[in-house]
Amino acid sequence: MSLAHAILGLLQQEKMTGYDLKINCFDQCIAHLWPADQAQIYRTLDKLEAQGWITCTVEIQRDRPNRKVYSTTEAGKAELIRWLQCPQPLPTVREPLLVQLFFAAQLPNEAIINLLKQQLVVHGEKMVNCQAIKVLPLNDASVNREQVMHQLVLDLITQREQTYIDWLKTAIEVIGNN
């Protein structure tokens, strides 16, 4: 996946500024899937505009700087549809904690447990953030297709975090008993 396709998908839903994309989408909506900083977003918006996949209109404001509002073009919509239909390869997984743990026999148990407990806190915080995302239950009659897709993604992210939390607790217990 690329940041460009995430932005195309978000702009397909509604016209937005780069700031709106950062604050309302990447920080609140899809941070658990694809983090992006403001500079990355604006660089990507420039590239998308150069490719003809989005357009930008400037809204004049009196007491504030002018706003650049972005929207998808027909070519951008076609690219998003093309990308949505492409199978994705398995992601390259880099787990620094697991590499540390692989070599951690050199450390005392207390140091390893401390490392695992720090990760437990971080994953617990991520779980809380995922649980704070409000999506209608799938059995709710008013749920639309977009909400179903959002809930399915959130379910996987939440299950993955719970699995990691459970594993960390088990690892702490096993190391504590050795």
PDB file of C-alpha atoms in Angstrom:
ATOM      1  CA  MET A   1       0.000   0.000   0.000  1.00  0.00           C
ATOM      2  CA  SER A   2       1.071   3.515  -0.446  1.00  0.00           C
ATOM      3  CA  LEU A   3       0.218   6.728   1.265  1.00  0.00           C
ATOM      4  CA  ALA A   4      -1.034   7.977  -2.096  1.00  0.00           C
ATOM      5  CA  HIS A   5      -3.752   5.338  -2.212  1.00  0.00           C
ATOM      6  CA  ALA A   6      -4.807   6.030   1.369  1.00  0.00           C
ATOM      7  CA  ILE A   7      -5.152   9.725   0.505  1.00  0.00           C
ATOM      8  CA  LEU A   8      -7.072   8.931  -2.682  1.00  0.00           C
ATOM      9  CA  GLY A   9      -9.459   6.787  -0.652  1.00  0.00           C
ATOM     10  CA  LEU A  10      -9.984   9.499   1.933  1.00  0.00           C
ATOM     11  CA  LEU A  11     -10.499  12.212  -0.685  1.00  0.00           C
ATOM     12  CA  GLN A  12     -12.961   9.946  -2.501  1.00  0.00           C
ATOM     13  CA  GLN A  13     -15.123  10.156   0.612  1.00  0.00           C
ATOM     14  CA  GLU A  14     -15.013  13.964   0.772  1.00  0.00           C
ATOM     15  CA  LYS A  15     -13.020  17.021  -0.263  1.00  0.00           C
ATOM     16  CA  MET A  16     -10.437  18.018   2.326  1.00  0.00           C
ATOM     17  CA  THR A  17      -7.414  20.158   3.014  1.00  0.00           C
ATOM     18  CA  GLY A  18      -4.042  18.650   3.872  1.00  0.00           C
ATOM     19  CA  TYR A  19      -4.611  19.737   7.464  1.00  0.00           C
ATOM     20  CA  ASP A  20      -8.023  17.989   7.513  1.00  0.00           C
ATOM     21  CA  LEU A  21      -6.412  14.812   6.193  1.00  0.00           C
ATOM     22  CA  LYS A  22      -3.821  14.882   8.976  1.00  0.00           C
ATOM     23  CA  ILE A  23      -6.058  15.804  11.908  1.00  0.00           C
ATOM     24  CA  ASN A  24      -9.379  14.177  11.022  1.00  0.00           C
ATOM     25  CA  CYS A  25      -8.174  11.125   9.138  1.00  0.00           C
ATOM     26  CA  PHE A  26      -4.609  10.059   9.821  1.00  0.00           C
ATOM     27  CA  ASP A  27      -4.581  11.079  13.486  1.00  0.00           C
ATOM     28  CA  GLN A  28      -8.093   9.957  14.403  1.00  0.00           C
ATOM     29  CA  CYS A  29      -9.373   7.483  11.862  1.00  0.00           C
ATOM     30  CA  ILE A  30      -6.577   5.381  10.372  1.00  0.00           C
ATOM     31  CA  ALA A  31      -3.586   5.968  12.650  1.00  0.00           C
ATOM     32  CA  HIS A  32      -3.815   2.305  13.692  1.00  0.00           C
ATOM     33  CA  LEU A  33      -3.427   1.283  10.028  1.00  0.00           C
ATOM     34  CA  TRP A  34      -1.112   3.778   8.364  1.00  0.00           C
ATOM     35  CA  PRO A  35       0.552   6.629  10.260  1.00  0.00           C
ATOM     36  CA  ALA A  36       1.616   9.711   8.300  1.00  0.00           C
ATOM     37  CA  ASP A  37       3.056  13.059   9.303  1.00  0.00           C
ATOM     38  CA  GLN A  38       2.047  16.427   7.875  1.00  0.00           C
ATOM     39  CA  ALA A  39       5.092  16.720   5.590  1.00  0.00           C
ATOM     40  CA  GLN A  40       4.469  13.281   4.069  1.00  0.00           C
ATOM     41  CA  ILE A  41       0.842  14.159   3.422  1.00  0.00           C
ATOM     42  CA  TYR A  42       1.651  17.455   1.680  1.00  0.00           C
ATOM     43  CA  ARG A  43       4.415  15.873  -0.436  1.00  0.00           C
ATOM     44  CA  THR A  44       2.019  13.159  -1.502  1.00  0.00           C
ATOM     45  CA  LEU A  45      -0.732  15.665  -2.291  1.00  0.00           C
ATOM     46  CA  ASP A  46       1.701  17.503  -4.585  1.00  0.00           C
ATOM     47  CA  LYS A  47       2.585  14.237  -6.357  1.00  0.00           C
ATOM     48  CA  LEU A  48      -1.064  13.227  -6.728  1.00  0.00           C
ATOM     49  CA  GLU A  49      -1.888  16.615  -8.206  1.00  0.00           C
ATOM     50  CA  ALA A  50       1.053  16.369 -10.622  1.00  0.00           C
ATOM     51  CA  GLN A  51      -0.204  12.929 -11.729  1.00  0.00           C
ATOM     52  CA  GLY A  52      -3.670  14.356 -12.354  1.00  0.00           C
ATOM     53  CA  TRP A  53      -5.292  12.147  -9.733  1.00  0.00           C
ATOM     54  CA  ILE A  54      -6.486  15.036  -7.568  1.00  0.00           C
ATOM     55  CA  THR A  55      -7.275  18.705  -8.077  1.00  0.00           C
ATOM     56  CA  CYS A  56      -6.791  21.599  -5.736  1.00  0.00           C
ATOM     57  CA  THR A  57      -8.991  24.638  -5.370  1.00  0.00           C
ATOM     58  CA  VAL A  58      -8.009  27.602  -3.242  1.00  0.00           C
ATOM     59  CA  GLU A  59     -10.664  28.981  -0.926  1.00  0.00           C
ATOM     60  CA  ILE A  60     -10.028  32.604  -0.028  1.00  0.00           C
ATOM     61  CA  GLN A  61     -10.473  33.410   3.666  1.00  0.00           C
ATOM     62  CA  ARG A  62     -10.461  36.837   5.212  1.00  0.00           C
ATOM     63  CA  ASP A  63      -8.992  36.414   8.683  1.00  0.00           C
ATOM     64  CA  ARG A  64      -7.034  33.240   8.011  1.00  0.00           C
ATOM     65  CA  PRO A  65      -4.631  31.907   5.396  1.00  0.00           C
ATOM     66  CA  ASN A  66      -6.272  30.661   2.219  1.00  0.00           C
ATOM     67  CA  ARG A  67      -7.296  26.994   2.209  1.00  0.00           C
ATOM     68  CA  LYS A  68      -6.254  24.483  -0.427  1.00  0.00           C
ATOM     69  CA  VAL A  69      -9.074  21.974  -0.778  1.00  0.00           C
ATOM     70  CA  TYR A  70      -8.295  18.735  -2.584  1.00  0.00           C
ATOM     71  CA  SER A  71     -10.635  16.357  -4.388  1.00  0.00           C
ATOM     72  CA  THR A  72     -10.196  13.320  -6.596  1.00  0.00           C
ATOM     73  CA  THR A  73     -10.411  13.488 -10.388  1.00  0.00           C
ATOM     74  CA  GLU A  74     -11.910  10.775 -12.581  1.00  0.00           C
ATOM     75  CA  ALA A  75      -8.361   9.519 -13.201  1.00  0.00           C
ATOM     76  CA  GLY A  76      -7.789   9.425  -9.425  1.00  0.00           C
ATOM     77  CA  LYS A  77     -11.019   7.488  -8.874  1.00  0.00           C
ATOM     78  CA  ALA A  78      -9.983   5.018 -11.579  1.00  0.00           C
ATOM     79  CA  GLU A  79      -6.553   4.573  -9.970  1.00  0.00           C
ATOM     80  CA  LEU A  80      -8.152   3.950  -6.580  1.00  0.00           C
ATOM     81  CA  ILE A  81     -10.504   1.338  -8.061  1.00  0.00           C
ATOM     82  CA  ARG A  82      -7.573  -0.310  -9.864  1.00  0.00           C
ATOM     83  CA  TRP A  83      -5.539  -0.425  -6.662  1.00  0.00           C
ATOM     84  CA  LEU A  84      -8.471  -1.696  -4.562  1.00  0.00           C
ATOM     85  CA  GLN A  85      -8.691  -4.745  -6.837  1.00  0.00           C
ATOM     86  CA  CYS A  86      -4.984  -5.625  -6.651  1.00  0.00           C
ATOM     87  CA  PRO A  87      -3.943  -8.371  -4.259  1.00  0.00           C
ATOM     88  CA  GLN A  88      -1.401  -7.138  -1.755  1.00  0.00           C
ATOM     89  CA  PRO A  89       1.775  -9.031  -0.864  1.00  0.00           C
ATOM     90  CA  LEU A  90       2.428  -9.986   2.721  1.00  0.00           C
ATOM     91  CA  PRO A  91       4.040  -7.029   4.454  1.00  0.00           C
ATOM     92  CA  THR A  92       7.645  -7.131   5.517  1.00  0.00           C
ATOM     93  CA  VAL A  93       7.491  -7.493   9.264  1.00  0.00           C
ATOM     94  CA  ARG A  94      10.216  -6.001  11.380  1.00  0.00           C
ATOM     95  CA  GLU A  95       9.796  -6.673  15.065  1.00  0.00           C
ATOM     96  CA  PRO A  96      12.695  -5.122  16.981  1.00  0.00           C
ATOM     97  CA  LEU A  97      11.368  -6.560  20.250  1.00  0.00           C
ATOM     98  CA  LEU A  98      11.465 -10.087  18.884  1.00  0.00           C
ATOM     99  CA  VAL A  99      15.028  -9.633  17.643  1.00  0.00           C
ATOM    100  CA  GLN A 100      15.975  -8.332  21.103  1.00  0.00           C
ATOM    101  CA  LEU A 101      14.237 -11.271  22.724  1.00  0.00           C
ATOM    102  CA  PHE A 102      15.981 -13.707  20.360  1.00  0.00           C
ATOM    103  CA  PHE A 103      19.332 -12.575  21.787  1.00  0.00           C
ATOM    104  CA  ALA A 104      18.128 -11.732  25.307  1.00  0.00           C
ATOM    105  CA  ALA A 105      19.498 -14.862  26.987  1.00  0.00           C
ATOM    106  CA  GLN A 106      22.540 -12.700  27.746  1.00  0.00           C
ATOM    107  CA  LEU A 107      20.438 -10.488  30.044  1.00  0.00           C
ATOM    108  CA  PRO A 108      19.173 -11.204  33.540  1.00  0.00           C
ATOM    109  CA  ASN A 109      15.485 -12.159  33.744  1.00  0.00           C
ATOM    110  CA  GLU A 110      14.607  -8.858  35.422  1.00  0.00           C
ATOM    111  CA  ALA A 111      15.921  -6.867  32.450  1.00  0.00           C
ATOM    112  CA  ILE A 112      13.997  -9.018  29.971  1.00  0.00           C
ATOM    113  CA  ILE A 113      10.807  -8.791  32.009  1.00  0.00           C
ATOM    114  CA  ASN A 114      11.210  -5.015  32.254  1.00  0.00           C
ATOM    115  CA  LEU A 115      11.519  -4.804  28.464  1.00  0.00           C
ATOM    116  CA  LEU A 116       8.404  -6.945  27.992  1.00  0.00           C
ATOM    117  CA  LYS A 117       6.426  -4.940  30.552  1.00  0.00           C
ATOM    118  CA  GLN A 118       7.268  -1.717  28.687  1.00  0.00           C
ATOM    119  CA  GLN A 119       5.901  -3.273  25.508  1.00  0.00           C
ATOM    120  CA  LEU A 120       2.828  -4.442  27.396  1.00  0.00           C
ATOM    121  CA  VAL A 121       2.104  -0.828  28.359  1.00  0.00           C
ATOM    122  CA  VAL A 122       2.522   0.384  24.764  1.00  0.00           C
ATOM    123  CA  HIS A 123       0.280  -2.334  23.330  1.00  0.00           C
ATOM    124  CA  GLY A 124      -2.254  -1.706  26.083  1.00  0.00           C
ATOM    125  CA  GLU A 125      -2.366   1.964  25.081  1.00  0.00           C
ATOM    126  CA  LYS A 126      -2.853   1.013  21.442  1.00  0.00           C
ATOM    127  CA  MET A 127      -5.692  -1.303  22.451  1.00  0.00           C
ATOM    128  CA  VAL A 128      -7.373   1.525  24.367  1.00  0.00           C
ATOM    129  CA  ASN A 129      -7.042   3.762  21.299  1.00  0.00           C
ATOM    130  CA  CYS A 130      -8.609   1.089  19.085  1.00  0.00           C
ATOM    131  CA  GLN A 131     -11.448   0.560  21.538  1.00  0.00           C
ATOM    132  CA  ALA A 132     -12.110   4.316  21.538  1.00  0.00           C
ATOM    133  CA  ILE A 133     -12.911   4.256  17.815  1.00  0.00           C
ATOM    134  CA  LYS A 134     -16.677   4.318  17.503  1.00  0.00           C
ATOM    135  CA  VAL A 135     -18.170   2.115  14.818  1.00  0.00           C
ATOM    136  CA  LEU A 136     -21.706   0.757  14.757  1.00  0.00           C
ATOM    137  CA  PRO A 137     -22.069  -2.956  15.558  1.00  0.00           C
ATOM    138  CA  LEU A 138     -22.269  -5.116  12.428  1.00  0.00           C
ATOM    139  CA  ASN A 139     -25.747  -6.383  13.387  1.00  0.00           C
ATOM    140  CA  ASP A 140     -27.135  -2.812  13.545  1.00  0.00           C
ATOM    141  CA  ALA A 141     -29.709  -2.324  10.749  1.00  0.00           C
ATOM    142  CA  SER A 142     -28.414   1.182   9.964  1.00  0.00           C
ATOM    143  CA  VAL A 143     -24.847   0.007   9.184  1.00  0.00           C
ATOM    144  CA  ASN A 144     -23.765   0.791   5.614  1.00  0.00           C
ATOM    145  CA  ARG A 145     -21.101  -0.991   3.528  1.00  0.00           C
ATOM    146  CA  GLU A 146     -18.410   1.527   4.429  1.00  0.00           C
ATOM    147  CA  GLN A 147     -19.090   1.025   8.144  1.00  0.00           C
ATOM    148  CA  VAL A 148     -18.965  -2.758   7.697  1.00  0.00           C
ATOM    149  CA  MET A 149     -15.502  -2.485   6.105  1.00  0.00           C
ATOM    150  CA  HIS A 150     -14.295  -0.142   8.873  1.00  0.00           C
ATOM    151  CA  GLN A 151     -15.569  -2.501  11.572  1.00  0.00           C
ATOM    152  CA  LEU A 152     -13.954  -5.548   9.983  1.00  0.00           C
ATOM    153  CA  VAL A 153     -10.590  -3.772   9.831  1.00  0.00           C
ATOM    154  CA  LEU A 154     -10.936  -2.545  13.403  1.00  0.00           C
ATOM    155  CA  ASP A 155     -11.837  -6.059  14.558  1.00  0.00           C
ATOM    156  CA  LEU A 156      -8.615  -7.468  13.085  1.00  0.00           C
ATOM    157  CA  ILE A 157      -6.468  -4.690  14.568  1.00  0.00           C
ATOM    158  CA  THR A 158      -8.070  -5.209  17.981  1.00  0.00           C
ATOM    159  CA  GLN A 159      -7.647  -8.988  17.820  1.00  0.00           C
ATOM    160  CA  ARG A 160      -4.017  -8.592  16.778  1.00  0.00           C
ATOM    161  CA  GLU A 161      -3.309  -6.261  19.701  1.00  0.00           C
ATOM    162  CA  GLN A 162      -5.075  -8.607  22.124  1.00  0.00           C
ATOM    163  CA  THR A 163      -2.994 -11.511  20.820  1.00  0.00           C
ATOM    164  CA  TYR A 164       0.210  -9.512  21.311  1.00  0.00           C
ATOM    165  CA  ILE A 165      -0.880  -8.512  24.838  1.00  0.00           C
ATOM    166  CA  ASP A 166      -1.695 -12.126  25.710  1.00  0.00           C
ATOM    167  CA  TRP A 167       1.682 -13.277  24.334  1.00  0.00           C
ATOM    168  CA  LEU A 168       3.556 -10.605  26.309  1.00  0.00           C
ATOM    169  CA  LYS A 169       1.831 -11.700  29.529  1.00  0.00           C
ATOM    170  CA  THR A 170       2.734 -15.332  28.816  1.00  0.00           C
ATOM    171  CA  ALA A 171       6.352 -14.415  28.024  1.00  0.00           C
ATOM    172  CA  ILE A 172       6.654 -12.425  31.259  1.00  0.00           C
ATOM    173  CA  GLU A 173       5.286 -15.393  33.221  1.00  0.00           C
ATOM    174  CA  VAL A 174       7.569 -17.925  31.492  1.00  0.00           C
ATOM    175  CA  ILE A 175      10.696 -15.832  31.984  1.00  0.00           C
ATOM    176  CA  GLY A 176       9.726 -15.086  35.581  1.00  0.00           C
ATOM    177  CA  ASN A 177       9.520 -18.834  36.261  1.00  0.00           C
ATOM    178  CA  ASN A 178      12.948 -19.616  34.750  1.00  0.00           C
TER     179      ASN A 178
END
